[in-house]
Amino acid sequence: SAVPYDAKLVRRMAEQDLADVAALSQKVHGVRGERWLAAALGTGELGFVARRGGELVGYAFATVVGAEGRLHGNTVHPDHRGQGIGKELTRARLTACAALGASRIVTEIATHNVASLEVARSLGFQSVGQMWVESAAAVRVERPLLRR
């Protein structure tokens, strides 16, 4: 179901946001990802940004296919964490997914990301399983699957 969110803080991502989103991605994740971000936005991903005083402080994405939704990419600037921005981005995505007919939502959150796990649980997500992400990284990352 739709979840109220702070529309003064969070709005849909637009093409003019991509440079700021790429810069925040570089700061937080170590990769700008301009081509991926533009492709995601251009192919119908639901992108959201959070801005305070014009400054980009967070972004996130969602995907909806039929009755299924997926939340991903919830990123908050390190200097602005612990202020409810990630929760507002999640609420906005849940509202958009509900408006598009999604009745089930899944997200994957790394077990070490306690803040995001708490946000998800506070919004009704429950653990339904675990997955392992294989990559070139030296360490395997465990991610519990949560569903709402």
PDB file of N, CA and C in Angstrom, residues 40-112:
ATOM      1  N   ALA A  40      19.343   3.213 -16.676  1.00  0.00           N
ATOM      2  CA  ALA A  40      18.288   2.840 -15.729  1.00  0.00           C
ATOM      3  C   ALA A  40      17.128   3.820 -15.819  1.00  0.00           C
ATOM      4  N   LEU A  41      17.433   5.079 -15.782  1.00  0.00           N
ATOM      5  CA  LEU A  41      16.392   6.098 -15.847  1.00  0.00           C
ATOM      6  C   LEU A  41      15.694   6.077 -17.210  1.00  0.00           C
ATOM      7  N   GLY A  42      16.468   5.872 -18.262  1.00  0.00           N
ATOM      8  CA  GLY A  42      15.918   5.882 -19.610  1.00  0.00           C
ATOM      9  C   GLY A  42      15.078   4.675 -19.969  1.00  0.00           C
ATOM     10  N   THR A  43      15.224   3.592 -19.225  1.00  0.00           N
ATOM     11  CA  THR A  43      14.464   2.372 -19.536  1.00  0.00           C
ATOM     12  C   THR A  43      13.306   2.138 -18.569  1.00  0.00           C
ATOM     13  N   GLY A  44      12.981   3.147 -17.785  1.00  0.00           N
ATOM     14  CA  GLY A  44      11.782   3.038 -16.961  1.00  0.00           C
ATOM     15  C   GLY A  44      11.983   2.727 -15.500  1.00  0.00           C
ATOM     16  N   GLU A  45      13.223   2.648 -15.044  1.00  0.00           N
ATOM     17  CA  GLU A  45      13.433   2.496 -13.608  1.00  0.00           C
ATOM     18  C   GLU A  45      12.802   3.698 -12.906  1.00  0.00           C
ATOM     19  N   LEU A  46      12.291   3.487 -11.725  1.00  0.00           N
ATOM     20  CA  LEU A  46      11.736   4.578 -10.926  1.00  0.00           C
ATOM     21  C   LEU A  46      12.853   5.125 -10.064  1.00  0.00           C
ATOM     22  N   GLY A  47      13.394   6.250 -10.441  1.00  0.00           N
ATOM     23  CA  GLY A  47      14.468   6.876  -9.680  1.00  0.00           C
ATOM     24  C   GLY A  47      13.914   7.998  -8.821  1.00  0.00           C
ATOM     25  N   PHE A  48      14.447   8.123  -7.621  1.00  0.00           N
ATOM     26  CA  PHE A  48      14.054   9.185  -6.696  1.00  0.00           C
ATOM     27  C   PHE A  48      15.294   9.853  -6.156  1.00  0.00           C
ATOM     28  N   VAL A  49      15.209  11.156  -5.912  1.00  0.00           N
ATOM     29  CA  VAL A  49      16.296  11.895  -5.294  1.00  0.00           C
ATOM     30  C   VAL A  49      15.785  12.604  -4.048  1.00  0.00           C
ATOM     31  N   ALA A  50      16.698  12.791  -3.115  1.00  0.00           N
ATOM     32  CA  ALA A  50      16.417  13.594  -1.921  1.00  0.00           C
ATOM     33  C   ALA A  50      17.364  14.783  -1.966  1.00  0.00           C
ATOM     34  N   ARG A  51      16.800  15.973  -1.817  1.00  0.00           N
ATOM     35  CA  ARG A  51      17.603  17.198  -1.831  1.00  0.00           C
ATOM     36  C   ARG A  51      17.246  18.041  -0.628  1.00  0.00           C
ATOM     37  N   ARG A  52      18.293  18.627  -0.028  1.00  0.00           N
ATOM     38  CA  ARG A  52      18.129  19.596   1.057  1.00  0.00           C
ATOM     39  C   ARG A  52      18.860  20.852   0.642  1.00  0.00           C
ATOM     40  N   GLY A  53      18.140  21.960   0.598  1.00  0.00           N
ATOM     41  CA  GLY A  53      18.757  23.220   0.183  1.00  0.00           C
ATOM     42  C   GLY A  53      19.391  23.133  -1.181  1.00  0.00           C
ATOM     43  N   GLY A  54      18.830  22.338  -2.059  1.00  0.00           N
ATOM     44  CA  GLY A  54      19.369  22.171  -3.402  1.00  0.00           C
ATOM     45  C   GLY A  54      20.451  21.121  -3.519  1.00  0.00           C
ATOM     46  N   GLU A  55      21.022  20.688  -2.398  1.00  0.00           N
ATOM     47  CA  GLU A  55      22.094  19.691  -2.415  1.00  0.00           C
ATOM     48  C   GLU A  55      21.505  18.285  -2.464  1.00  0.00           C
ATOM     49  N   LEU A  56      22.036  17.456  -3.375  1.00  0.00           N
ATOM     50  CA  LEU A  56      21.624  16.066  -3.425  1.00  0.00           C
ATOM     51  C   LEU A  56      22.170  15.341  -2.200  1.00  0.00           C
ATOM     52  N   VAL A  57      21.278  14.762  -1.397  1.00  0.00           N
ATOM     53  CA  VAL A  57      21.707  14.053  -0.185  1.00  0.00           C
ATOM     54  C   VAL A  57      21.376  12.570  -0.255  1.00  0.00           C
ATOM     55  N   GLY A  58      20.662  12.141  -1.310  1.00  0.00           N
ATOM     56  CA  GLY A  58      20.357  10.726  -1.455  1.00  0.00           C
ATOM     57  C   GLY A  58      19.647  10.427  -2.750  1.00  0.00           C
ATOM     58  N   TYR A  59      19.689   9.154  -3.135  1.00  0.00           N
ATOM     59  CA  TYR A  59      18.955   8.693  -4.308  1.00  0.00           C
ATOM     60  C   TYR A  59      18.633   7.220  -4.136  1.00  0.00           C
ATOM     61  N   ALA A  60      17.650   6.749  -4.898  1.00  0.00           N
ATOM     62  CA  ALA A  60      17.251   5.349  -4.823  1.00  0.00           C
ATOM     63  C   ALA A  60      16.438   4.986  -6.061  1.00  0.00           C
ATOM     64  N   PHE A  61      16.351   3.684  -6.329  1.00  0.00           N
ATOM     65  CA  PHE A  61      15.624   3.181  -7.486  1.00  0.00           C
ATOM     66  C   PHE A  61      14.631   2.098  -7.084  1.00  0.00           C
ATOM     67  N   ALA A  62      13.643   1.912  -7.951  1.00  0.00           N
ATOM     68  CA  ALA A  62      12.688   0.812  -7.819  1.00  0.00           C
ATOM     69  C   ALA A  62      12.325   0.344  -9.217  1.00  0.00           C
ATOM     70  N   THR A  63      11.902  -0.906  -9.308  1.00  0.00           N
ATOM     71  CA  THR A  63      11.460  -1.509 -10.554  1.00  0.00           C
ATOM     72  C   THR A  63      10.135  -2.201 -10.282  1.00  0.00           C
ATOM     73  N   VAL A  64       9.204  -2.093 -11.217  1.00  0.00           N
ATOM     74  CA  VAL A  64       7.929  -2.788 -11.092  1.00  0.00           C
ATOM     75  C   VAL A  64       7.678  -3.580 -12.369  1.00  0.00           C
ATOM     76  N   VAL A  65       7.345  -4.853 -12.198  1.00  0.00           N
ATOM     77  CA  VAL A  65       6.932  -5.715 -13.303  1.00  0.00           C
ATOM     78  C   VAL A  65       5.692  -6.452 -12.824  1.00  0.00           C
ATOM     79  N   GLY A  66       4.546  -6.109 -13.394  1.00  0.00           N
ATOM     80  CA  GLY A  66       3.288  -6.717 -12.968  1.00  0.00           C
ATOM     81  C   GLY A  66       3.007  -6.379 -11.519  1.00  0.00           C
ATOM     82  N   ALA A  67       2.779  -7.410 -10.729  1.00  0.00           N
ATOM     83  CA  ALA A  67       2.472  -7.219  -9.307  1.00  0.00           C
ATOM     84  C   ALA A  67       3.716  -7.261  -8.430  1.00  0.00           C
ATOM     85  N   GLU A  68       4.882  -7.368  -9.054  1.00  0.00           N
ATOM     86  CA  GLU A  68       6.138  -7.480  -8.312  1.00  0.00           C
ATOM     87  C   GLU A  68       6.941  -6.183  -8.399  1.00  0.00           C
ATOM     88  N   GLY A  69       7.465  -5.749  -7.277  1.00  0.00           N
ATOM     89  CA  GLY A  69       8.339  -4.589  -7.245  1.00  0.00           C
ATOM     90  C   GLY A  69       9.661  -4.948  -6.601  1.00  0.00           C
ATOM     91  N   ARG A  70      10.683  -4.201  -6.925  1.00  0.00           N
ATOM     92  CA  ARG A  70      12.011  -4.410  -6.323  1.00  0.00           C
ATOM     93  C   ARG A  70      12.599  -3.054  -5.997  1.00  0.00           C
ATOM     94  N   LEU A  71      13.051  -2.882  -4.774  1.00  0.00           N
ATOM     95  CA  LEU A  71      13.735  -1.669  -4.342  1.00  0.00           C
ATOM     96  C   LEU A  71      15.230  -1.923  -4.384  1.00  0.00           C
ATOM     97  N   HIS A  72      15.987  -0.953  -4.903  1.00  0.00           N
ATOM     98  CA  HIS A  72      17.440  -1.127  -4.961  1.00  0.00           C
ATOM     99  C   HIS A  72      18.128   0.229  -5.024  1.00  0.00           C
ATOM    100  N   GLY A  73      19.401   0.227  -4.698  1.00  0.00           N
ATOM    101  CA  GLY A  73      20.222   1.415  -4.857  1.00  0.00           C
ATOM    102  C   GLY A  73      19.962   2.546  -3.880  1.00  0.00           C
ATOM    103  N   ASN A  74      19.456   2.270  -2.704  1.00  0.00           N
ATOM    104  CA  ASN A  74      19.183   3.327  -1.724  1.00  0.00           C
ATOM    105  C   ASN A  74      20.519   3.857  -1.195  1.00  0.00           C
ATOM    106  N   THR A  75      20.868   5.080  -1.569  1.00  0.00           N
ATOM    107  CA  THR A  75      22.164   5.661  -1.239  1.00  0.00           C
ATOM    108  C   THR A  75      21.962   7.022  -0.579  1.00  0.00           C
ATOM    109  N   VAL A  76      22.587   7.211   0.580  1.00  0.00           N
ATOM    110  CA  VAL A  76      22.501   8.487   1.308  1.00  0.00           C
ATOM    111  C   VAL A  76      23.919   9.002   1.547  1.00  0.00           C
ATOM    112  N   HIS A  77      24.103  10.293   1.317  1.00  0.00           N
ATOM    113  CA  HIS A  77      25.398  10.939   1.542  1.00  0.00           C
ATOM    114  C   HIS A  77      25.833  10.670   2.987  1.00  0.00           C
ATOM    115  N   PRO A  78      27.095  10.291   3.209  1.00  0.00           N
ATOM    116  CA  PRO A  78      27.565   9.968   4.560  1.00  0.00           C
ATOM    117  C   PRO A  78      27.317  11.071   5.596  1.00  0.00           C
ATOM    118  N   ASP A  79      27.394  12.337   5.182  1.00  0.00           N
ATOM    119  CA  ASP A  79      27.185  13.440   6.125  1.00  0.00           C
ATOM    120  C   ASP A  79      25.719  13.635   6.499  1.00  0.00           C
ATOM    121  N   HIS A  80      24.826  12.931   5.838  1.00  0.00           N
ATOM    122  CA  HIS A  80      23.392  13.126   6.073  1.00  0.00           C
ATOM    123  C   HIS A  80      22.696  11.853   6.550  1.00  0.00           C
ATOM    124  N   ARG A  81      23.459  10.862   6.934  1.00  0.00           N
ATOM    125  CA  ARG A  81      22.858   9.608   7.415  1.00  0.00           C
ATOM    126  C   ARG A  81      22.310   9.794   8.822  1.00  0.00           C
ATOM    127  N   GLY A  82      21.352   8.954   9.173  1.00  0.00           N
ATOM    128  CA  GLY A  82      20.744   9.010  10.499  1.00  0.00           C
ATOM    129  C   GLY A  82      19.714  10.122  10.638  1.00  0.00           C
ATOM    130  N   GLN A  83      19.275  10.678   9.509  1.00  0.00           N
ATOM    131  CA  GLN A  83      18.314  11.776   9.531  1.00  0.00           C
ATOM    132  C   GLN A  83      16.982  11.394   8.882  1.00  0.00           C
ATOM    133  N   GLY A  84      16.793  10.110   8.583  1.00  0.00           N
ATOM    134  CA  GLY A  84      15.536   9.653   8.007  1.00  0.00           C
ATOM    135  C   GLY A  84      15.440   9.763   6.503  1.00  0.00           C
ATOM    136  N   ILE A  85      16.528  10.122   5.823  1.00  0.00           N
ATOM    137  CA  ILE A  85      16.493  10.296   4.372  1.00  0.00           C
ATOM    138  C   ILE A  85      16.277   8.960   3.666  1.00  0.00           C
ATOM    139  N   GLY A  86      16.982   7.934   4.078  1.00  0.00           N
ATOM    140  CA  GLY A  86      16.800   6.612   3.479  1.00  0.00           C
ATOM    141  C   GLY A  86      15.373   6.110   3.653  1.00  0.00           C
ATOM    142  N   LYS A  87      14.792   6.378   4.805  1.00  0.00           N
ATOM    143  CA  LYS A  87      13.407   5.961   5.056  1.00  0.00           C
ATOM    144  C   LYS A  87      12.442   6.716   4.147  1.00  0.00           C
ATOM    145  N   GLU A  88      12.664   8.009   3.948  1.00  0.00           N
ATOM    146  CA  GLU A  88      11.787   8.788   3.068  1.00  0.00           C
ATOM    147  C   GLU A  88      11.924   8.327   1.614  1.00  0.00           C
ATOM    148  N   LEU A  89      13.143   8.019   1.182  1.00  0.00           N
ATOM    149  CA  LEU A  89      13.333   7.473  -0.158  1.00  0.00           C
ATOM    150  C   LEU A  89      12.610   6.139  -0.304  1.00  0.00           C
ATOM    151  N   THR A  90      12.636   5.319   0.729  1.00  0.00           N
ATOM    152  CA  THR A  90      11.944   4.028   0.685  1.00  0.00           C
ATOM    153  C   THR A  90      10.440   4.226   0.668  1.00  0.00           C
ATOM    154  N   ARG A  91       9.939   5.136   1.473  1.00  0.00           N
ATOM    155  CA  ARG A  91       8.491   5.418   1.469  1.00  0.00           C
ATOM    156  C   ARG A  91       8.036   5.890   0.091  1.00  0.00           C
ATOM    157  N   ALA A  92       8.807   6.773  -0.537  1.00  0.00           N
ATOM    158  CA  ALA A  92       8.439   7.274  -1.866  1.00  0.00           C
ATOM    159  C   ALA A  92       8.395   6.136  -2.875  1.00  0.00           C
ATOM    160  N   ARG A  93       9.357   5.236  -2.805  1.00  0.00           N
ATOM    161  CA  ARG A  93       9.387   4.109  -3.743  1.00  0.00           C
ATOM    162  C   ARG A  93       8.223   3.159  -3.500  1.00  0.00           C
ATOM    163  N   LEU A  94       7.890   2.925  -2.233  1.00  0.00           N
ATOM    164  CA  LEU A  94       6.740   2.067  -1.940  1.00  0.00           C
ATOM    165  C   LEU A  94       5.452   2.665  -2.483  1.00  0.00           C
ATOM    166  N   THR A  95       5.307   3.972  -2.346  1.00  0.00           N
ATOM    167  CA  THR A  95       4.126   4.662  -2.862  1.00  0.00           C
ATOM    168  C   THR A  95       4.051   4.525  -4.381  1.00  0.00           C
ATOM    169  N   ALA A  96       5.181   4.739  -5.071  1.00  0.00           N
ATOM    170  CA  ALA A  96       5.205   4.630  -6.531  1.00  0.00           C
ATOM    171  C   ALA A  96       4.903   3.197  -6.969  1.00  0.00           C
ATOM    172  N   CYS A  97       5.477   2.219  -6.296  1.00  0.00           N
ATOM    173  CA  CYS A  97       5.225   0.819  -6.643  1.00  0.00           C
ATOM    174  C   CYS A  97       3.752   0.475  -6.463  1.00  0.00           C
ATOM    175  N   ALA A  98       3.160   0.928  -5.367  1.00  0.00           N
ATOM    176  CA  ALA A  98       1.738   0.674  -5.122  1.00  0.00           C
ATOM    177  C   ALA A  98       0.891   1.312  -6.218  1.00  0.00           C
ATOM    178  N   ALA A  99       1.231   2.524  -6.617  1.00  0.00           N
ATOM    179  CA  ALA A  99       0.475   3.220  -7.664  1.00  0.00           C
ATOM    180  C   ALA A  99       0.543   2.480  -8.998  1.00  0.00           C
ATOM    181  N   LEU A 100       1.614   1.741  -9.215  1.00  0.00           N
ATOM    182  CA  LEU A 100       1.777   0.972 -10.453  1.00  0.00           C
ATOM    183  C   LEU A 100       1.242  -0.451 -10.332  1.00  0.00           C
ATOM    184  N   GLY A 101       0.605  -0.761  -9.202  1.00  0.00           N
ATOM    185  CA  GLY A 101      -0.044  -2.060  -9.050  1.00  0.00           C
ATOM    186  C   GLY A 101       0.767  -3.145  -8.384  1.00  0.00           C
ATOM    187  N   ALA A 102       1.942  -2.822  -7.879  1.00  0.00           N
ATOM    188  CA  ALA A 102       2.748  -3.844  -7.200  1.00  0.00           C
ATOM    189  C   ALA A 102       2.120  -4.180  -5.852  1.00  0.00           C
ATOM    190  N   SER A 103       1.913  -5.446  -5.613  1.00  0.00           N
ATOM    191  CA  SER A 103       1.362  -5.883  -4.328  1.00  0.00           C
ATOM    192  C   SER A 103       2.407  -6.592  -3.478  1.00  0.00           C
ATOM    193  N   ARG A 104       3.550  -6.910  -4.092  1.00  0.00           N
ATOM    194  CA  ARG A 104       4.665  -7.515  -3.365  1.00  0.00           C
ATOM    195  C   ARG A 104       5.942  -6.790  -3.758  1.00  0.00           C
ATOM    196  N   ILE A 105       6.785  -6.553  -2.767  1.00  0.00           N
ATOM    197  CA  ILE A 105       8.041  -5.837  -2.991  1.00  0.00           C
ATOM    198  C   ILE A 105       9.173  -6.668  -2.386  1.00  0.00           C
ATOM    199  N   VAL A 106      10.280  -6.751  -3.104  1.00  0.00           N
ATOM    200  CA  VAL A 106      11.459  -7.428  -2.590  1.00  0.00           C
ATOM    201  C   VAL A 106      12.633  -6.451  -2.609  1.00  0.00           C
ATOM    202  N   THR A 107      13.534  -6.621  -1.675  1.00  0.00           N
ATOM    203  CA  THR A 107      14.770  -5.852  -1.660  1.00  0.00           C
ATOM    204  C   THR A 107      15.861  -6.741  -1.082  1.00  0.00           C
ATOM    205  N   GLU A 108      17.097  -6.469  -1.449  1.00  0.00           N
ATOM    206  CA  GLU A 108      18.232  -7.197  -0.888  1.00  0.00           C
ATOM    207  C   GLU A 108      19.097  -6.185  -0.154  1.00  0.00           C
ATOM    208  N   ILE A 109      19.437  -6.518   1.093  1.00  0.00           N
ATOM    209  CA  ILE A 109      20.238  -5.616   1.919  1.00  0.00           C
ATOM    210  C   ILE A 109      21.349  -6.432   2.568  1.00  0.00           C
ATOM    211  N   ALA A 110      22.581  -5.957   2.458  1.00  0.00           N
ATOM    212  CA  ALA A 110      23.711  -6.656   3.064  1.00  0.00           C
ATOM    213  C   ALA A 110      23.527  -6.743   4.577  1.00  0.00           C
ATOM    214  N   THR A 111      23.920  -7.859   5.158  1.00  0.00           N
ATOM    215  CA  THR A 111      23.727  -8.073   6.594  1.00  0.00           C
ATOM    216  C   THR A 111      24.463  -7.036   7.444  1.00  0.00           C
ATOM    217  N   HIS A 112      25.532  -6.461   6.915  1.00  0.00           N
ATOM    218  CA  HIS A 112      26.267  -5.453   7.691  1.00  0.00           C
ATOM    219  C   HIS A 112      25.616  -4.074   7.620  1.00  0.00           C
TER     220      HIS A 112
END
